[in-house]
Coordinates of C-alpha atoms and ligand atoms in Angstrom, one line a residue:
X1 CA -105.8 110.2 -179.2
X2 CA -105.0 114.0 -178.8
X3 CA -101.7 113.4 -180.6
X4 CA -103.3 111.3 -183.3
X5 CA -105.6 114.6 -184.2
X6 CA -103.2 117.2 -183.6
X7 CA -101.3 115.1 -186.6
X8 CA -104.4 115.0 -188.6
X9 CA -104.9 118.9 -188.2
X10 CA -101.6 119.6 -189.2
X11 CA -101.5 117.3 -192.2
X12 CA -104.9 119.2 -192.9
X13 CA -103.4 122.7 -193.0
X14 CA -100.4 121.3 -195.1
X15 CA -102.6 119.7 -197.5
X16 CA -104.3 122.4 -198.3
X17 CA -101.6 125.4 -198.2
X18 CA -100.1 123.0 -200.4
X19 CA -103.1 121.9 -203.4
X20 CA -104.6 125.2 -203.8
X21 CA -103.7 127.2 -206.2
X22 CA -104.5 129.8 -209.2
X23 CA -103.2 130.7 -212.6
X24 CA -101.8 134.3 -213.8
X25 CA -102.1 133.1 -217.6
X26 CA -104.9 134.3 -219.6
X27 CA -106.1 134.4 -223.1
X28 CA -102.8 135.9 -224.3
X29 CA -101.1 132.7 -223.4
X30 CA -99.7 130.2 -225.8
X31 CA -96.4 128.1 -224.3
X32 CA -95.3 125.0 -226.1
X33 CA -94.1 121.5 -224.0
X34 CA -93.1 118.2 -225.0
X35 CA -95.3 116.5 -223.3
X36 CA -98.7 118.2 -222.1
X37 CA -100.8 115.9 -219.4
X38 CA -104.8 116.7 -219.1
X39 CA -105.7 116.3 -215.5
X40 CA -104.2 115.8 -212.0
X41 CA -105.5 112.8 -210.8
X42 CA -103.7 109.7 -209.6
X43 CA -103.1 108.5 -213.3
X44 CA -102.2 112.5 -214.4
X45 CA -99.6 112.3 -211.0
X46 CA -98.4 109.1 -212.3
X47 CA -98.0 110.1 -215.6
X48 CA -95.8 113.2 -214.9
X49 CA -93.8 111.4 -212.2
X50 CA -92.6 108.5 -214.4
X51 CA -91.5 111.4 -217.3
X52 CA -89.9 113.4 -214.6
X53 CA -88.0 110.5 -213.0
X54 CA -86.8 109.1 -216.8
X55 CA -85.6 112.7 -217.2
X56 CA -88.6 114.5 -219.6
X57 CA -88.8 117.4 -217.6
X58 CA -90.6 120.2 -220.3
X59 CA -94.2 118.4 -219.1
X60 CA -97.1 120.5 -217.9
X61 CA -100.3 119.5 -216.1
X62 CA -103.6 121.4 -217.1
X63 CA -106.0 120.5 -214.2
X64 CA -109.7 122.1 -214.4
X65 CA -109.5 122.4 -210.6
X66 CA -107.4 124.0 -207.9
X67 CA -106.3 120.9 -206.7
X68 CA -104.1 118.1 -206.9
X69 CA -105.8 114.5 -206.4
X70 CA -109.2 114.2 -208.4
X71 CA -110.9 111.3 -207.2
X72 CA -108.5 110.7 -204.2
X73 CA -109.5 113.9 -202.2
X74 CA -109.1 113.6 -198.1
X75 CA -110.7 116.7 -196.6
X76 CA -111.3 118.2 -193.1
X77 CA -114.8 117.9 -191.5
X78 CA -114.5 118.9 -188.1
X79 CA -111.3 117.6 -186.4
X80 CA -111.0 115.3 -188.5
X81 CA -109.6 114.1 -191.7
X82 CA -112.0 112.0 -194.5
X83 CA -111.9 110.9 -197.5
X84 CA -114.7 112.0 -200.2
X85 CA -113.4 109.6 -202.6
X86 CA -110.7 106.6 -202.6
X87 CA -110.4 105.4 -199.2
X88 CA -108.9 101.6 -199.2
X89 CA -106.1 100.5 -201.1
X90 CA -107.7 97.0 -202.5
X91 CA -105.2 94.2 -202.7
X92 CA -101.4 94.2 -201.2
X93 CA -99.6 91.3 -203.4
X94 CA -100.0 92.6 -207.0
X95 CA -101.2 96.2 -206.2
X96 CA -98.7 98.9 -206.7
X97 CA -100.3 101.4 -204.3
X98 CA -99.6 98.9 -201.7
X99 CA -96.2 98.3 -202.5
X100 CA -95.3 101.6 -203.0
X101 CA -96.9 102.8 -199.8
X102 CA -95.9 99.7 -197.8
X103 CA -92.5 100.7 -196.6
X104 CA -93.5 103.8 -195.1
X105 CA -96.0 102.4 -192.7
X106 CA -98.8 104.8 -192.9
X107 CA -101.6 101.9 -193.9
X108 CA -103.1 99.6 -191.8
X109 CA -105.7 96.4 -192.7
X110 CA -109.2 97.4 -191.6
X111 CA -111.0 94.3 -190.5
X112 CA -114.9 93.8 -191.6
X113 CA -117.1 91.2 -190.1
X114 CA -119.9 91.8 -192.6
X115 CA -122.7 89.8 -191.1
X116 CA -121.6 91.3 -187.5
X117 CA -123.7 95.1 -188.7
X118 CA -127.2 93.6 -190.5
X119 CA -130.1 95.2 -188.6
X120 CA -133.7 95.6 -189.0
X121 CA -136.5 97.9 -187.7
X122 CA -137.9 95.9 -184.3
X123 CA -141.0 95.3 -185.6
X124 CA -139.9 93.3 -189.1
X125 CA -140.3 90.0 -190.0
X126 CA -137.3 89.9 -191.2
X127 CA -135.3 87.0 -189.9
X128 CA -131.9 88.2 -188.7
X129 CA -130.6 85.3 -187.6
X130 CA -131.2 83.1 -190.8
X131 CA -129.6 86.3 -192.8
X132 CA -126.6 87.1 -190.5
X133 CA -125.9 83.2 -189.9
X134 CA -125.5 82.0 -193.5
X135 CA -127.6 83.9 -196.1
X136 CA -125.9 87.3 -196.4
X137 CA -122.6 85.5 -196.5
X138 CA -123.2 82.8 -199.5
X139 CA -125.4 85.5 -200.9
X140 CA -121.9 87.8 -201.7
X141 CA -120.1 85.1 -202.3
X142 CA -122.0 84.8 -205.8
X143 CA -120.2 88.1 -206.8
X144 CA -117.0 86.7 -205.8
X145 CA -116.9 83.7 -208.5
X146 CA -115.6 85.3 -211.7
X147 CA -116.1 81.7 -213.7
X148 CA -119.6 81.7 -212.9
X149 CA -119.8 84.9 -213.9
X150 CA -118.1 84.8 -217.1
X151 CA -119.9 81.8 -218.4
X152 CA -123.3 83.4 -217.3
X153 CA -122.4 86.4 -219.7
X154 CA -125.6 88.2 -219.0
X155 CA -126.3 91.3 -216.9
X156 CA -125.5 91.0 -212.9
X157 CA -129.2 91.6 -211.8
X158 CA -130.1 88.1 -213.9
X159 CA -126.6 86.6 -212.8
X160 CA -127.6 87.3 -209.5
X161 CA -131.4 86.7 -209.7
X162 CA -130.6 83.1 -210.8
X163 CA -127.9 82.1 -208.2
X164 CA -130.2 83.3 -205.5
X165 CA -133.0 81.6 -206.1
X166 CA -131.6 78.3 -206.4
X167 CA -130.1 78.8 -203.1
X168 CA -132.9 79.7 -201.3
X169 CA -135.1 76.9 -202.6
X170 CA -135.6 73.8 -200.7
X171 CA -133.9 76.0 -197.2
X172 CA -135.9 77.2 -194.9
X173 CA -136.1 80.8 -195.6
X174 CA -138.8 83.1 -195.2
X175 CA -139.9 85.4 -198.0
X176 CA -139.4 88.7 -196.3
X177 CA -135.7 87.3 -195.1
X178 CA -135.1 86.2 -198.7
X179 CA -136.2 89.4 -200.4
X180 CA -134.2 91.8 -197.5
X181 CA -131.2 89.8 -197.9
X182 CA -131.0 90.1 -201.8
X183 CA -131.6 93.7 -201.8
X184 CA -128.7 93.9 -199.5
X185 CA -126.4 92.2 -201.3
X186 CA -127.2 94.1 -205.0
X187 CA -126.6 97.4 -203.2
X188 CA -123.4 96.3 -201.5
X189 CA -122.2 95.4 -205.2
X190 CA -123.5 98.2 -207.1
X191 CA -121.4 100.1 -204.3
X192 CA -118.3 98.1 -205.2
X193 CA -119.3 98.8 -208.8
X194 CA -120.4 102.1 -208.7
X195 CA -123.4 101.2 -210.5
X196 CA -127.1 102.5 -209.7
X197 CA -128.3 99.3 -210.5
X198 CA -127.0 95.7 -211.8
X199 CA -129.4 95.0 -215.1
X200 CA -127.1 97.6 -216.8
X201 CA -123.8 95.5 -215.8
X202 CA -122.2 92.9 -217.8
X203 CA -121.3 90.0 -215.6
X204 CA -118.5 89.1 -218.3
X205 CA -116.9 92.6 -218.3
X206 CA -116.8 92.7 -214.3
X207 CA -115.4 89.2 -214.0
X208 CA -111.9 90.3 -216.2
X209 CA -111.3 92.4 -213.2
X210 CA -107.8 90.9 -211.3
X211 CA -108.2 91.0 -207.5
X212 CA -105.2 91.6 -205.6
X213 CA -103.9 89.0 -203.2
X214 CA -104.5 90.1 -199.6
X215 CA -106.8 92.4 -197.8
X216 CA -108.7 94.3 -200.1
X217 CA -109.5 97.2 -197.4
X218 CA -106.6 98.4 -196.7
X219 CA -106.5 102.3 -194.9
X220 CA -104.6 105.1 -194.6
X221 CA -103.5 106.6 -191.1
X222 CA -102.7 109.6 -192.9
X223 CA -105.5 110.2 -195.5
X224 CA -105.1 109.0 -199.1
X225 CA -103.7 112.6 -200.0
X226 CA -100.3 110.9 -198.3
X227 CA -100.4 108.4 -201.5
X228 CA -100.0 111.6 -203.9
X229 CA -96.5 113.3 -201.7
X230 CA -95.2 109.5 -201.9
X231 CA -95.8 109.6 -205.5
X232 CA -93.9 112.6 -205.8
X233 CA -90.7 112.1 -203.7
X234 CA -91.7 114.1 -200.6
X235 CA -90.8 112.1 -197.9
X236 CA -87.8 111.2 -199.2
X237 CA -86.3 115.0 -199.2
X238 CA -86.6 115.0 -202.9
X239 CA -89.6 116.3 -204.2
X240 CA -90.6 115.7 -208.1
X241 CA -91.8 119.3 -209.2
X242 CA -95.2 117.7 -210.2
X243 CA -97.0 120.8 -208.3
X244 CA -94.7 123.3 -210.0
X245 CA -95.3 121.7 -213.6
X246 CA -99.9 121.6 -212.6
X247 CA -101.8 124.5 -213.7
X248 CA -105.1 124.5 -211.7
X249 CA -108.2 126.1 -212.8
X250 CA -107.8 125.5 -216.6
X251 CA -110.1 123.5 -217.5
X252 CA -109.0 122.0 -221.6
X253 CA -111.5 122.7 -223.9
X254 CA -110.6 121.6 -227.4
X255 CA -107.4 119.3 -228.5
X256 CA -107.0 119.9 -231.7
X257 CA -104.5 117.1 -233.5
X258 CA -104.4 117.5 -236.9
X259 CA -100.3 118.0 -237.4
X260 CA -97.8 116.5 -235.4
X261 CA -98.0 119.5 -232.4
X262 CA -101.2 119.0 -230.8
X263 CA -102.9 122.4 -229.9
X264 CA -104.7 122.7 -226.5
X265 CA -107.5 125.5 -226.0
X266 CA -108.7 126.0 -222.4
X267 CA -112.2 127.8 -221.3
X268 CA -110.1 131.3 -220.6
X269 CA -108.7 131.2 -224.1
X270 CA -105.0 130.3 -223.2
X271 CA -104.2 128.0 -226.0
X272 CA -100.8 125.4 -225.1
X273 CA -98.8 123.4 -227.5
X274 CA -96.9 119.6 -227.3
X275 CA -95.8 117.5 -229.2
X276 CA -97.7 114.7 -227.4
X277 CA -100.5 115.3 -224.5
X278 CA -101.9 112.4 -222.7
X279 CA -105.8 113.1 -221.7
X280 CA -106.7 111.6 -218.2
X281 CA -109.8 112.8 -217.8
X282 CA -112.9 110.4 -216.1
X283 CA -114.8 108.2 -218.3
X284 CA -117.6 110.6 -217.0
X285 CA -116.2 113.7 -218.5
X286 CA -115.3 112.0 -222.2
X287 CA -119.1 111.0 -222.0
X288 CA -119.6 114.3 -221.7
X289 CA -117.5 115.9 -223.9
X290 CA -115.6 113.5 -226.1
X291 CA -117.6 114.1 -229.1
X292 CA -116.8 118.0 -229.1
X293 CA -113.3 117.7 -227.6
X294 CA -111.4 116.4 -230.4
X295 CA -110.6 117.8 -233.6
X296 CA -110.5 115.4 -236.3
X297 CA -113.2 114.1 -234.0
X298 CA -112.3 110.7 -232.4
X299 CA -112.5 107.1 -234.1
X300 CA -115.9 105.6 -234.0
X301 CA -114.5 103.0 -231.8
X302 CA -113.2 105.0 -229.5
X303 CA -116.3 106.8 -229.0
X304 CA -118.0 103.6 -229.2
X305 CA -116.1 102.2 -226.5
X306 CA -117.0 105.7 -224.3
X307 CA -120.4 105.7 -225.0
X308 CA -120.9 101.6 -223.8
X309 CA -118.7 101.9 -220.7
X310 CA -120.7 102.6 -217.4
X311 CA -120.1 105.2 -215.0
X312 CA -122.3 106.0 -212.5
X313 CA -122.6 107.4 -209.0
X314 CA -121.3 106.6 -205.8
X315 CA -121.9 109.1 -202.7
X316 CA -120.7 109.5 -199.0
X317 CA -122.6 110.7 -196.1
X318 CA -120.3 112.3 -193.1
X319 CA -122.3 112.7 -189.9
X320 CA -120.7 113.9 -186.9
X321 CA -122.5 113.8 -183.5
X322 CA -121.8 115.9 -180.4
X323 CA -121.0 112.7 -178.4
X324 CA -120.2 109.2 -180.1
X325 CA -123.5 106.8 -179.3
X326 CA -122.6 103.3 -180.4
X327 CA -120.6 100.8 -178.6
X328 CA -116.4 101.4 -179.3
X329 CA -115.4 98.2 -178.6
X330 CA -115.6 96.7 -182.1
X331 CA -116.2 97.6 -185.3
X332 CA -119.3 99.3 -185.8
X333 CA -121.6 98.7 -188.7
X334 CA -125.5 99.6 -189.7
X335 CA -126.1 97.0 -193.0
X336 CA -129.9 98.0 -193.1
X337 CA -132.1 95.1 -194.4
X338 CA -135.4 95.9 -195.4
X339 CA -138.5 94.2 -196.5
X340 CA -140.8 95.6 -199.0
X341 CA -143.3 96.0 -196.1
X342 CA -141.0 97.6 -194.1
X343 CA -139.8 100.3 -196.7
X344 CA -143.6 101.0 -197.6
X345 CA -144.4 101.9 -194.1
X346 CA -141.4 103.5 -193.6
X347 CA -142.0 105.4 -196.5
X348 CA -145.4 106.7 -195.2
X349 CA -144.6 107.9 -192.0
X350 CA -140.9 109.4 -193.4
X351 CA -140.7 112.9 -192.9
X352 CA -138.2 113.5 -195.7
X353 CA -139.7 111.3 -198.7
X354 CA -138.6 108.0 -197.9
X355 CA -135.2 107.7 -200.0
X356 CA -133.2 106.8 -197.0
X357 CA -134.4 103.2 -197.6
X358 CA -131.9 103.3 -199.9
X359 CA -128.8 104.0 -197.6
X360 CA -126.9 100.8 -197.9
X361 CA -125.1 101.5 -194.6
X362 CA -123.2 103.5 -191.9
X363 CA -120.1 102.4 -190.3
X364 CA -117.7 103.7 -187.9
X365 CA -114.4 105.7 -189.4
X366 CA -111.5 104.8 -187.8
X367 CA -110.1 107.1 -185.2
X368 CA -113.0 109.3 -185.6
X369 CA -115.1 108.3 -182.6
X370 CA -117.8 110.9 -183.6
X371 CA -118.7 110.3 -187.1
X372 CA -120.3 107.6 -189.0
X373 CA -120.4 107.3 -192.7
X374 CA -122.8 106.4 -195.0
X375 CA -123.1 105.2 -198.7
X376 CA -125.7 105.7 -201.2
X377 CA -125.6 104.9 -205.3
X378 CA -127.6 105.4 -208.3
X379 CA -130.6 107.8 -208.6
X380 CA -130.4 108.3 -204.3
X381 CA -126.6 109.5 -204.9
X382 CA -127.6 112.2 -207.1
X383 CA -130.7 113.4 -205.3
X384 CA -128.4 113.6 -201.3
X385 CA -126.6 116.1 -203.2
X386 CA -129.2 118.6 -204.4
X387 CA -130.6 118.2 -200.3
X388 CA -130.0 121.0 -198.2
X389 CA -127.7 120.0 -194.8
X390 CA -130.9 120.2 -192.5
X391 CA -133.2 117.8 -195.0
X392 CA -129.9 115.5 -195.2
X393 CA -129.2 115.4 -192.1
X394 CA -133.0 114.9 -190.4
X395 CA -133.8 111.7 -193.3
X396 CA -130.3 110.4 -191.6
X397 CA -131.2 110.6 -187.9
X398 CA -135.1 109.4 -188.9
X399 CA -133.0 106.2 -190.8
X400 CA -130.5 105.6 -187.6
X401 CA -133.8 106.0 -184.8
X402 CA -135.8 103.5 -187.5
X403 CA -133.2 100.7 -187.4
X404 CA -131.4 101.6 -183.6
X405 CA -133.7 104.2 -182.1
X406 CA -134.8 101.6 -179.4
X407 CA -131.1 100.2 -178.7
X408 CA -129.5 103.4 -178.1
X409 CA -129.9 107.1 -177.3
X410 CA -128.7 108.7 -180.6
X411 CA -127.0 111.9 -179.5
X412 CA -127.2 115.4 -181.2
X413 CA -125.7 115.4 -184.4
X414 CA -123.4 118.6 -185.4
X415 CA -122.0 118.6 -188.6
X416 CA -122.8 116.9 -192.1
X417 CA -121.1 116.6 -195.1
X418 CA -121.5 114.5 -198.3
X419 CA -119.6 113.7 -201.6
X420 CA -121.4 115.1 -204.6
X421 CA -119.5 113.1 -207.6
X422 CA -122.0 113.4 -210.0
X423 CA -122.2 117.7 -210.0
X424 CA -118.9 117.7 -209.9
X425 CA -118.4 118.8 -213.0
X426 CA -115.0 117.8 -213.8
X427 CA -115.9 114.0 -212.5
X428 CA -119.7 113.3 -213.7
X429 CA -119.6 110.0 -211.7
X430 CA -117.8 107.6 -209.6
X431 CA -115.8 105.2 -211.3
X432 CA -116.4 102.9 -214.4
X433 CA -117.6 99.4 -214.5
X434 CA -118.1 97.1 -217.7
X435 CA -122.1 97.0 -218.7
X436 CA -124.2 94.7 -220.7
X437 CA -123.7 96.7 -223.7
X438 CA -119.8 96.4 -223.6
X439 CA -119.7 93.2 -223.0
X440 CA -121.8 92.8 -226.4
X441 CA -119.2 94.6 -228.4
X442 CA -117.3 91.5 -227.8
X443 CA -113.7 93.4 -227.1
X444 CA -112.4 94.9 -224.1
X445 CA -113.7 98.9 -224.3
X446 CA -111.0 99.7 -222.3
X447 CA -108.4 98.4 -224.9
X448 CA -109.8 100.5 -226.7
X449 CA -110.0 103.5 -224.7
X450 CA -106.5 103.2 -223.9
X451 CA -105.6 103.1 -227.8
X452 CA -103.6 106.8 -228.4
X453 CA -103.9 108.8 -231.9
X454 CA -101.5 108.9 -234.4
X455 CA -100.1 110.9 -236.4
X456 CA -98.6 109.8 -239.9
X457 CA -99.7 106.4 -238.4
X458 CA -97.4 106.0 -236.0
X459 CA -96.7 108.9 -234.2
X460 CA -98.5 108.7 -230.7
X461 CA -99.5 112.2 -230.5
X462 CA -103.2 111.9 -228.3
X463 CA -102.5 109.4 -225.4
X464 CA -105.2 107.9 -222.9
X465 CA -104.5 107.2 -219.3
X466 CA -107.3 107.0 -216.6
X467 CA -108.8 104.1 -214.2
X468 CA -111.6 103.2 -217.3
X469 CA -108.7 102.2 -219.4
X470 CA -107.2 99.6 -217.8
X471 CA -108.8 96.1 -218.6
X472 CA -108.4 94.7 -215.1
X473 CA -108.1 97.2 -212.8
X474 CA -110.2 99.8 -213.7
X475 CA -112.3 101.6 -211.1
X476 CA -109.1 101.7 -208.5
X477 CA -106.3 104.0 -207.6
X478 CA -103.8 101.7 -208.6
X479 CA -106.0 101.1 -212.1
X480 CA -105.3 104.6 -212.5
X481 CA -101.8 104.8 -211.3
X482 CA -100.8 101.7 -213.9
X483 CA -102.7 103.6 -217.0
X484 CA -100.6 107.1 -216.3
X485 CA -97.2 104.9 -216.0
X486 CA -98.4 103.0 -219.5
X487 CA -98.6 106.2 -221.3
X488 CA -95.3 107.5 -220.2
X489 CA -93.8 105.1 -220.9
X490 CA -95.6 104.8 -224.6
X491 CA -93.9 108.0 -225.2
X492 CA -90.4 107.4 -223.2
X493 CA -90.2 104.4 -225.9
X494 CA -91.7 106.1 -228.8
Ligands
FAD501 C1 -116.6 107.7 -203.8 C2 -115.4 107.0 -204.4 C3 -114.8 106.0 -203.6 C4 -113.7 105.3 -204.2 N1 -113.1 104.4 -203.4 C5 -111.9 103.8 -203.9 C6 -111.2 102.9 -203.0 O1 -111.5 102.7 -201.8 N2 -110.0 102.4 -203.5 C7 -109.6 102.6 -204.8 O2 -108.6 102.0 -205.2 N3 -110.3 103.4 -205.6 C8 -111.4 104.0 -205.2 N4 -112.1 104.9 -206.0 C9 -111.7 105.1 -207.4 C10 -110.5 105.9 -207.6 O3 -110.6 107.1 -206.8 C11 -110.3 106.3 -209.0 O4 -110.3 105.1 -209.8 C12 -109.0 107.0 -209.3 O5 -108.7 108.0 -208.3 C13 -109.1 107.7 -210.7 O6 -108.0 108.4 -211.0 P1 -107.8 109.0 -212.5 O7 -106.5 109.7 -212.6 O8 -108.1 108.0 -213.5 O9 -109.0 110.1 -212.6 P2 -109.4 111.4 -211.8 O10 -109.1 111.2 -210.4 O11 -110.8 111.7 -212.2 O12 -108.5 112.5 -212.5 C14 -108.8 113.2 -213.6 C15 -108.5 114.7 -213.4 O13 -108.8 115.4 -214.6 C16 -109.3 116.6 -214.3 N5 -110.2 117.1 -215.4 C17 -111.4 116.7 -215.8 N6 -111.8 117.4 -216.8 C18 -110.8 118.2 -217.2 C19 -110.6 119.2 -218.2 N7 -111.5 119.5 -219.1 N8 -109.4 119.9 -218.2 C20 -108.5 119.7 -217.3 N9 -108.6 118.8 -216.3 C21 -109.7 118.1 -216.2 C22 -110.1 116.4 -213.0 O14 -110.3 117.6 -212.2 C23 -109.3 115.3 -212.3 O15 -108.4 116.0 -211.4 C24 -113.2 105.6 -205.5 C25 -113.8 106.7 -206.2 C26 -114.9 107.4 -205.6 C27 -115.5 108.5 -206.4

């Protein structure tokens, strides 16, 4: 184990020697590319790496922050490595992250017995058998059948609703079990969605989405951050220049494509040039700033397509504890159920407010024998990250001694970390998912999305790559990866 961390340590230092960086260029700056990529996410990395390897080397990356990654972004907490944002690569046959990273064994399957983690407070009459037995299970599975789904065309709260209840009838299931159990299973969608909730989902949109063959939880010995150095070459001896080509900390302001050179203005004034620039910013981010960004302003469509497309939160809790407390031997997992009775009196003894009746669960992180992690979506996303570390950090413990207080001794904790997606001002969100609203359009928004600018009508001059425009795979790493290679290769055969 020892070795295992010293590894992690050392990957930690190199990581970050390696991603942060800052800019000498100021408002006096105006340099001129052929190709000008906006972000250094997965899709940006992509982007730049299939130009470079087809020999367009006068690229640049403007990236708002100082590092290299965006959504994928392993960091150290304590000894330890973790991720804050893509952790499993979904799918091995048919996923390119997986058959990329494949050959250089740093992944691993993760296994998940789902039912194995359900708990409930020792008082509830919640019944855990009938939920961990057969309810839970058949209750997901609902989510699983895309026909069902499709033909339903209505949001995934009624999809849902309706499925439930007619399994549920006629069986002997009690009405506290019932309601605990399908409160479960929304919040482990809407955490697989990165929705807050499932009346704003479409059930059509979300059932175009192509799963993989294989496992679909599929981690990193290494940390995700690996993913990026495979992308460009470095263990192989032959490192793409990607790093080089980034500037961090210029965040693009204006992309102004009236002629056919595209002018880009960042915050600090520096202004850059390109004949084409492909814009990979989040879904979150265009929501943002889309309609102020462009200049001529983008197609109604487009912005259409932006405005209709979800993207909401998704946040990670990172507790570590001075000694681990649960069992080692297998996987560990806390699925809270809860029964409207339960959460009210919960809620009135709570300490902290209450929210953590909204914590979907804790599980164990492999290799990391001291720290759980937790999930959390929607409104209770956004509000863990305006908490202080001492509020966070006591509503977790009062959660963990609700559910196991009375199975085990729950040791000090010492550090605490979370995500905070949503403040993150160059993210605003998780990742996208298809809504209601887009799936009344009656096209696929992301074909849209991913629909560049022309100029003279058939000059691509304003290209979109990013994990919300790719029809089936959107909300993924790979999504991502497949858009940025799309784009390059719009231009390469332009
Ligand atoms: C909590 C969480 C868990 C996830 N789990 C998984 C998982 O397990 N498996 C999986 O496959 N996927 C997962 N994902 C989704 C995956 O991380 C994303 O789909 C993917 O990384 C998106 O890559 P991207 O290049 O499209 O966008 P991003 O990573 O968002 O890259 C865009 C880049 O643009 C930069 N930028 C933004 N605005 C500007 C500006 N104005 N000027 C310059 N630069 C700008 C940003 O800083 C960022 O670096 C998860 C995401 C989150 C948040």
């Amino acid at each position: 184990m020892e070795r295992i961390l010293s590894l992690h340590f050392l990957f930690a230092v190199m990581f970050f020697t390696i991603t942060v960086n800052g800019n000498t260029e100021n408002a006096s700056t105006r340099e001129k590319y052929e190709v000008i990529i906006v972000g250094a996410g997965i899709s940006g990395i992509g982007a730049a790496t299939h130009l470079l390897n087809n020999n367009i080397s006068d690229i640049a990356i403007l990236e708002a922050s100082n590092r290299l990654g965006g959504r994928v972004y392993t960091a150290p907490f304590g000894d330890y490595l973790i991720e804050y944002g893509a952790q499993w690569v979904h799918g091995q046959g048919g996923n390119p992250v997986y058959k990329i990273a494949e050959p250089y064994n740093f992944l691993y399957v993760q296994t998940w017995n789902i039912t194995k983690g359900l708990v409930k407070h020792s008082d509830s009459k919640i019944n855990t058998s009938v939920a961990s037995s057969w309810l839970f299970e058949e209750a997901l599975r609902f989510f699983d059948n895309g026909n069902d789904m499709m033909l339903c065309n209505c949001s995934l709260e009624y999809y849902f609703n309706s499925r439930f209840n007619e399994l549920i009838k006629n069986r002997n299931v009690d009405e506290y079990t019932a309601q605990a159990v399908a409160d479960q299973a929304r919040k482990c969608q809407s955490v697989q969605d990165g929705a807050g909730n499932l009346d704003e989902e479409g059930s059509w949109g979300n059932s175009q989405y192509f799963v993989p063959n294989g496992s679909l939880t599929v981690a990193w010995k290494t940390g995700y951050h690996s993913f990026i150095n495979m992308l460009m070459g470095k263990y192989e001896g032959k490192e793409l220049p990607v790093e080089q080509k980034t500037k961090f900390n210029k965040v693009v302001q204006t992309i102004n494509w009236t002629g056919n050179e595209v002018e880009i203005t960042c915050e600090d004034g520096s202004h850059y040039f390109a004949d084409h620039v492909i814009v990979t910013v989040s879904l979150g981010v265009l929501k943002f700033s889309a309609k102020k960004m462009f200049n001529p302003p983008l197609p109604d469509n487009k912005l259409t397509a932006i405005e209709s497309l979800g993207f909401d939160v998704v946040n990670k809790i990172f507790i570590q504890f001075e000694t681990h407390w649960w069992p080692l031997d297998f996987e560990y997992n806390l699925i809270f159920l809860w029964s409207n009775e339960d959460k009210q009196r919960f809620k009135t003894e709570s300490k902290y407010g209450g929210w953590a009746t909204e914590v979907i669960s804790f599980h164990f992180v492999e290799n990391q024998p001291r720290i759980l992690e937790g999930w959390v979506t929607g409104d209770t996303a956004r509000l863990i990250e305006t908490l202080s570390d001492d509020e966070l950090t006591g509503a977790v413990i009062e959660l963990l001694n609700w559910f196991v207080g009375n199975e085990y001794s729950i040791s000090k904790p010492i550090n605490i970390t979370r995500s905070s997606w949503a403040s993150n001002h160059f993210i605003r969100g998780s990742y996208s998912f298809r809504t209601v609203k887009s799936d009344r359009l009656g096209y696929s928004a992301s074909d849209i999305l991913a629909e560049p600018l022309l100029f003279n009508k058939t000059n691509p001059v304003v290209l979109f790559a990013g994990e919300a425009s790719n029809d089936k795979s959107f909300a993924t790493v790979h999504g991502a990866l497949e858009t940025g290679w799309r784009e390059a290769a719009r231009i390469l055969n332009f």
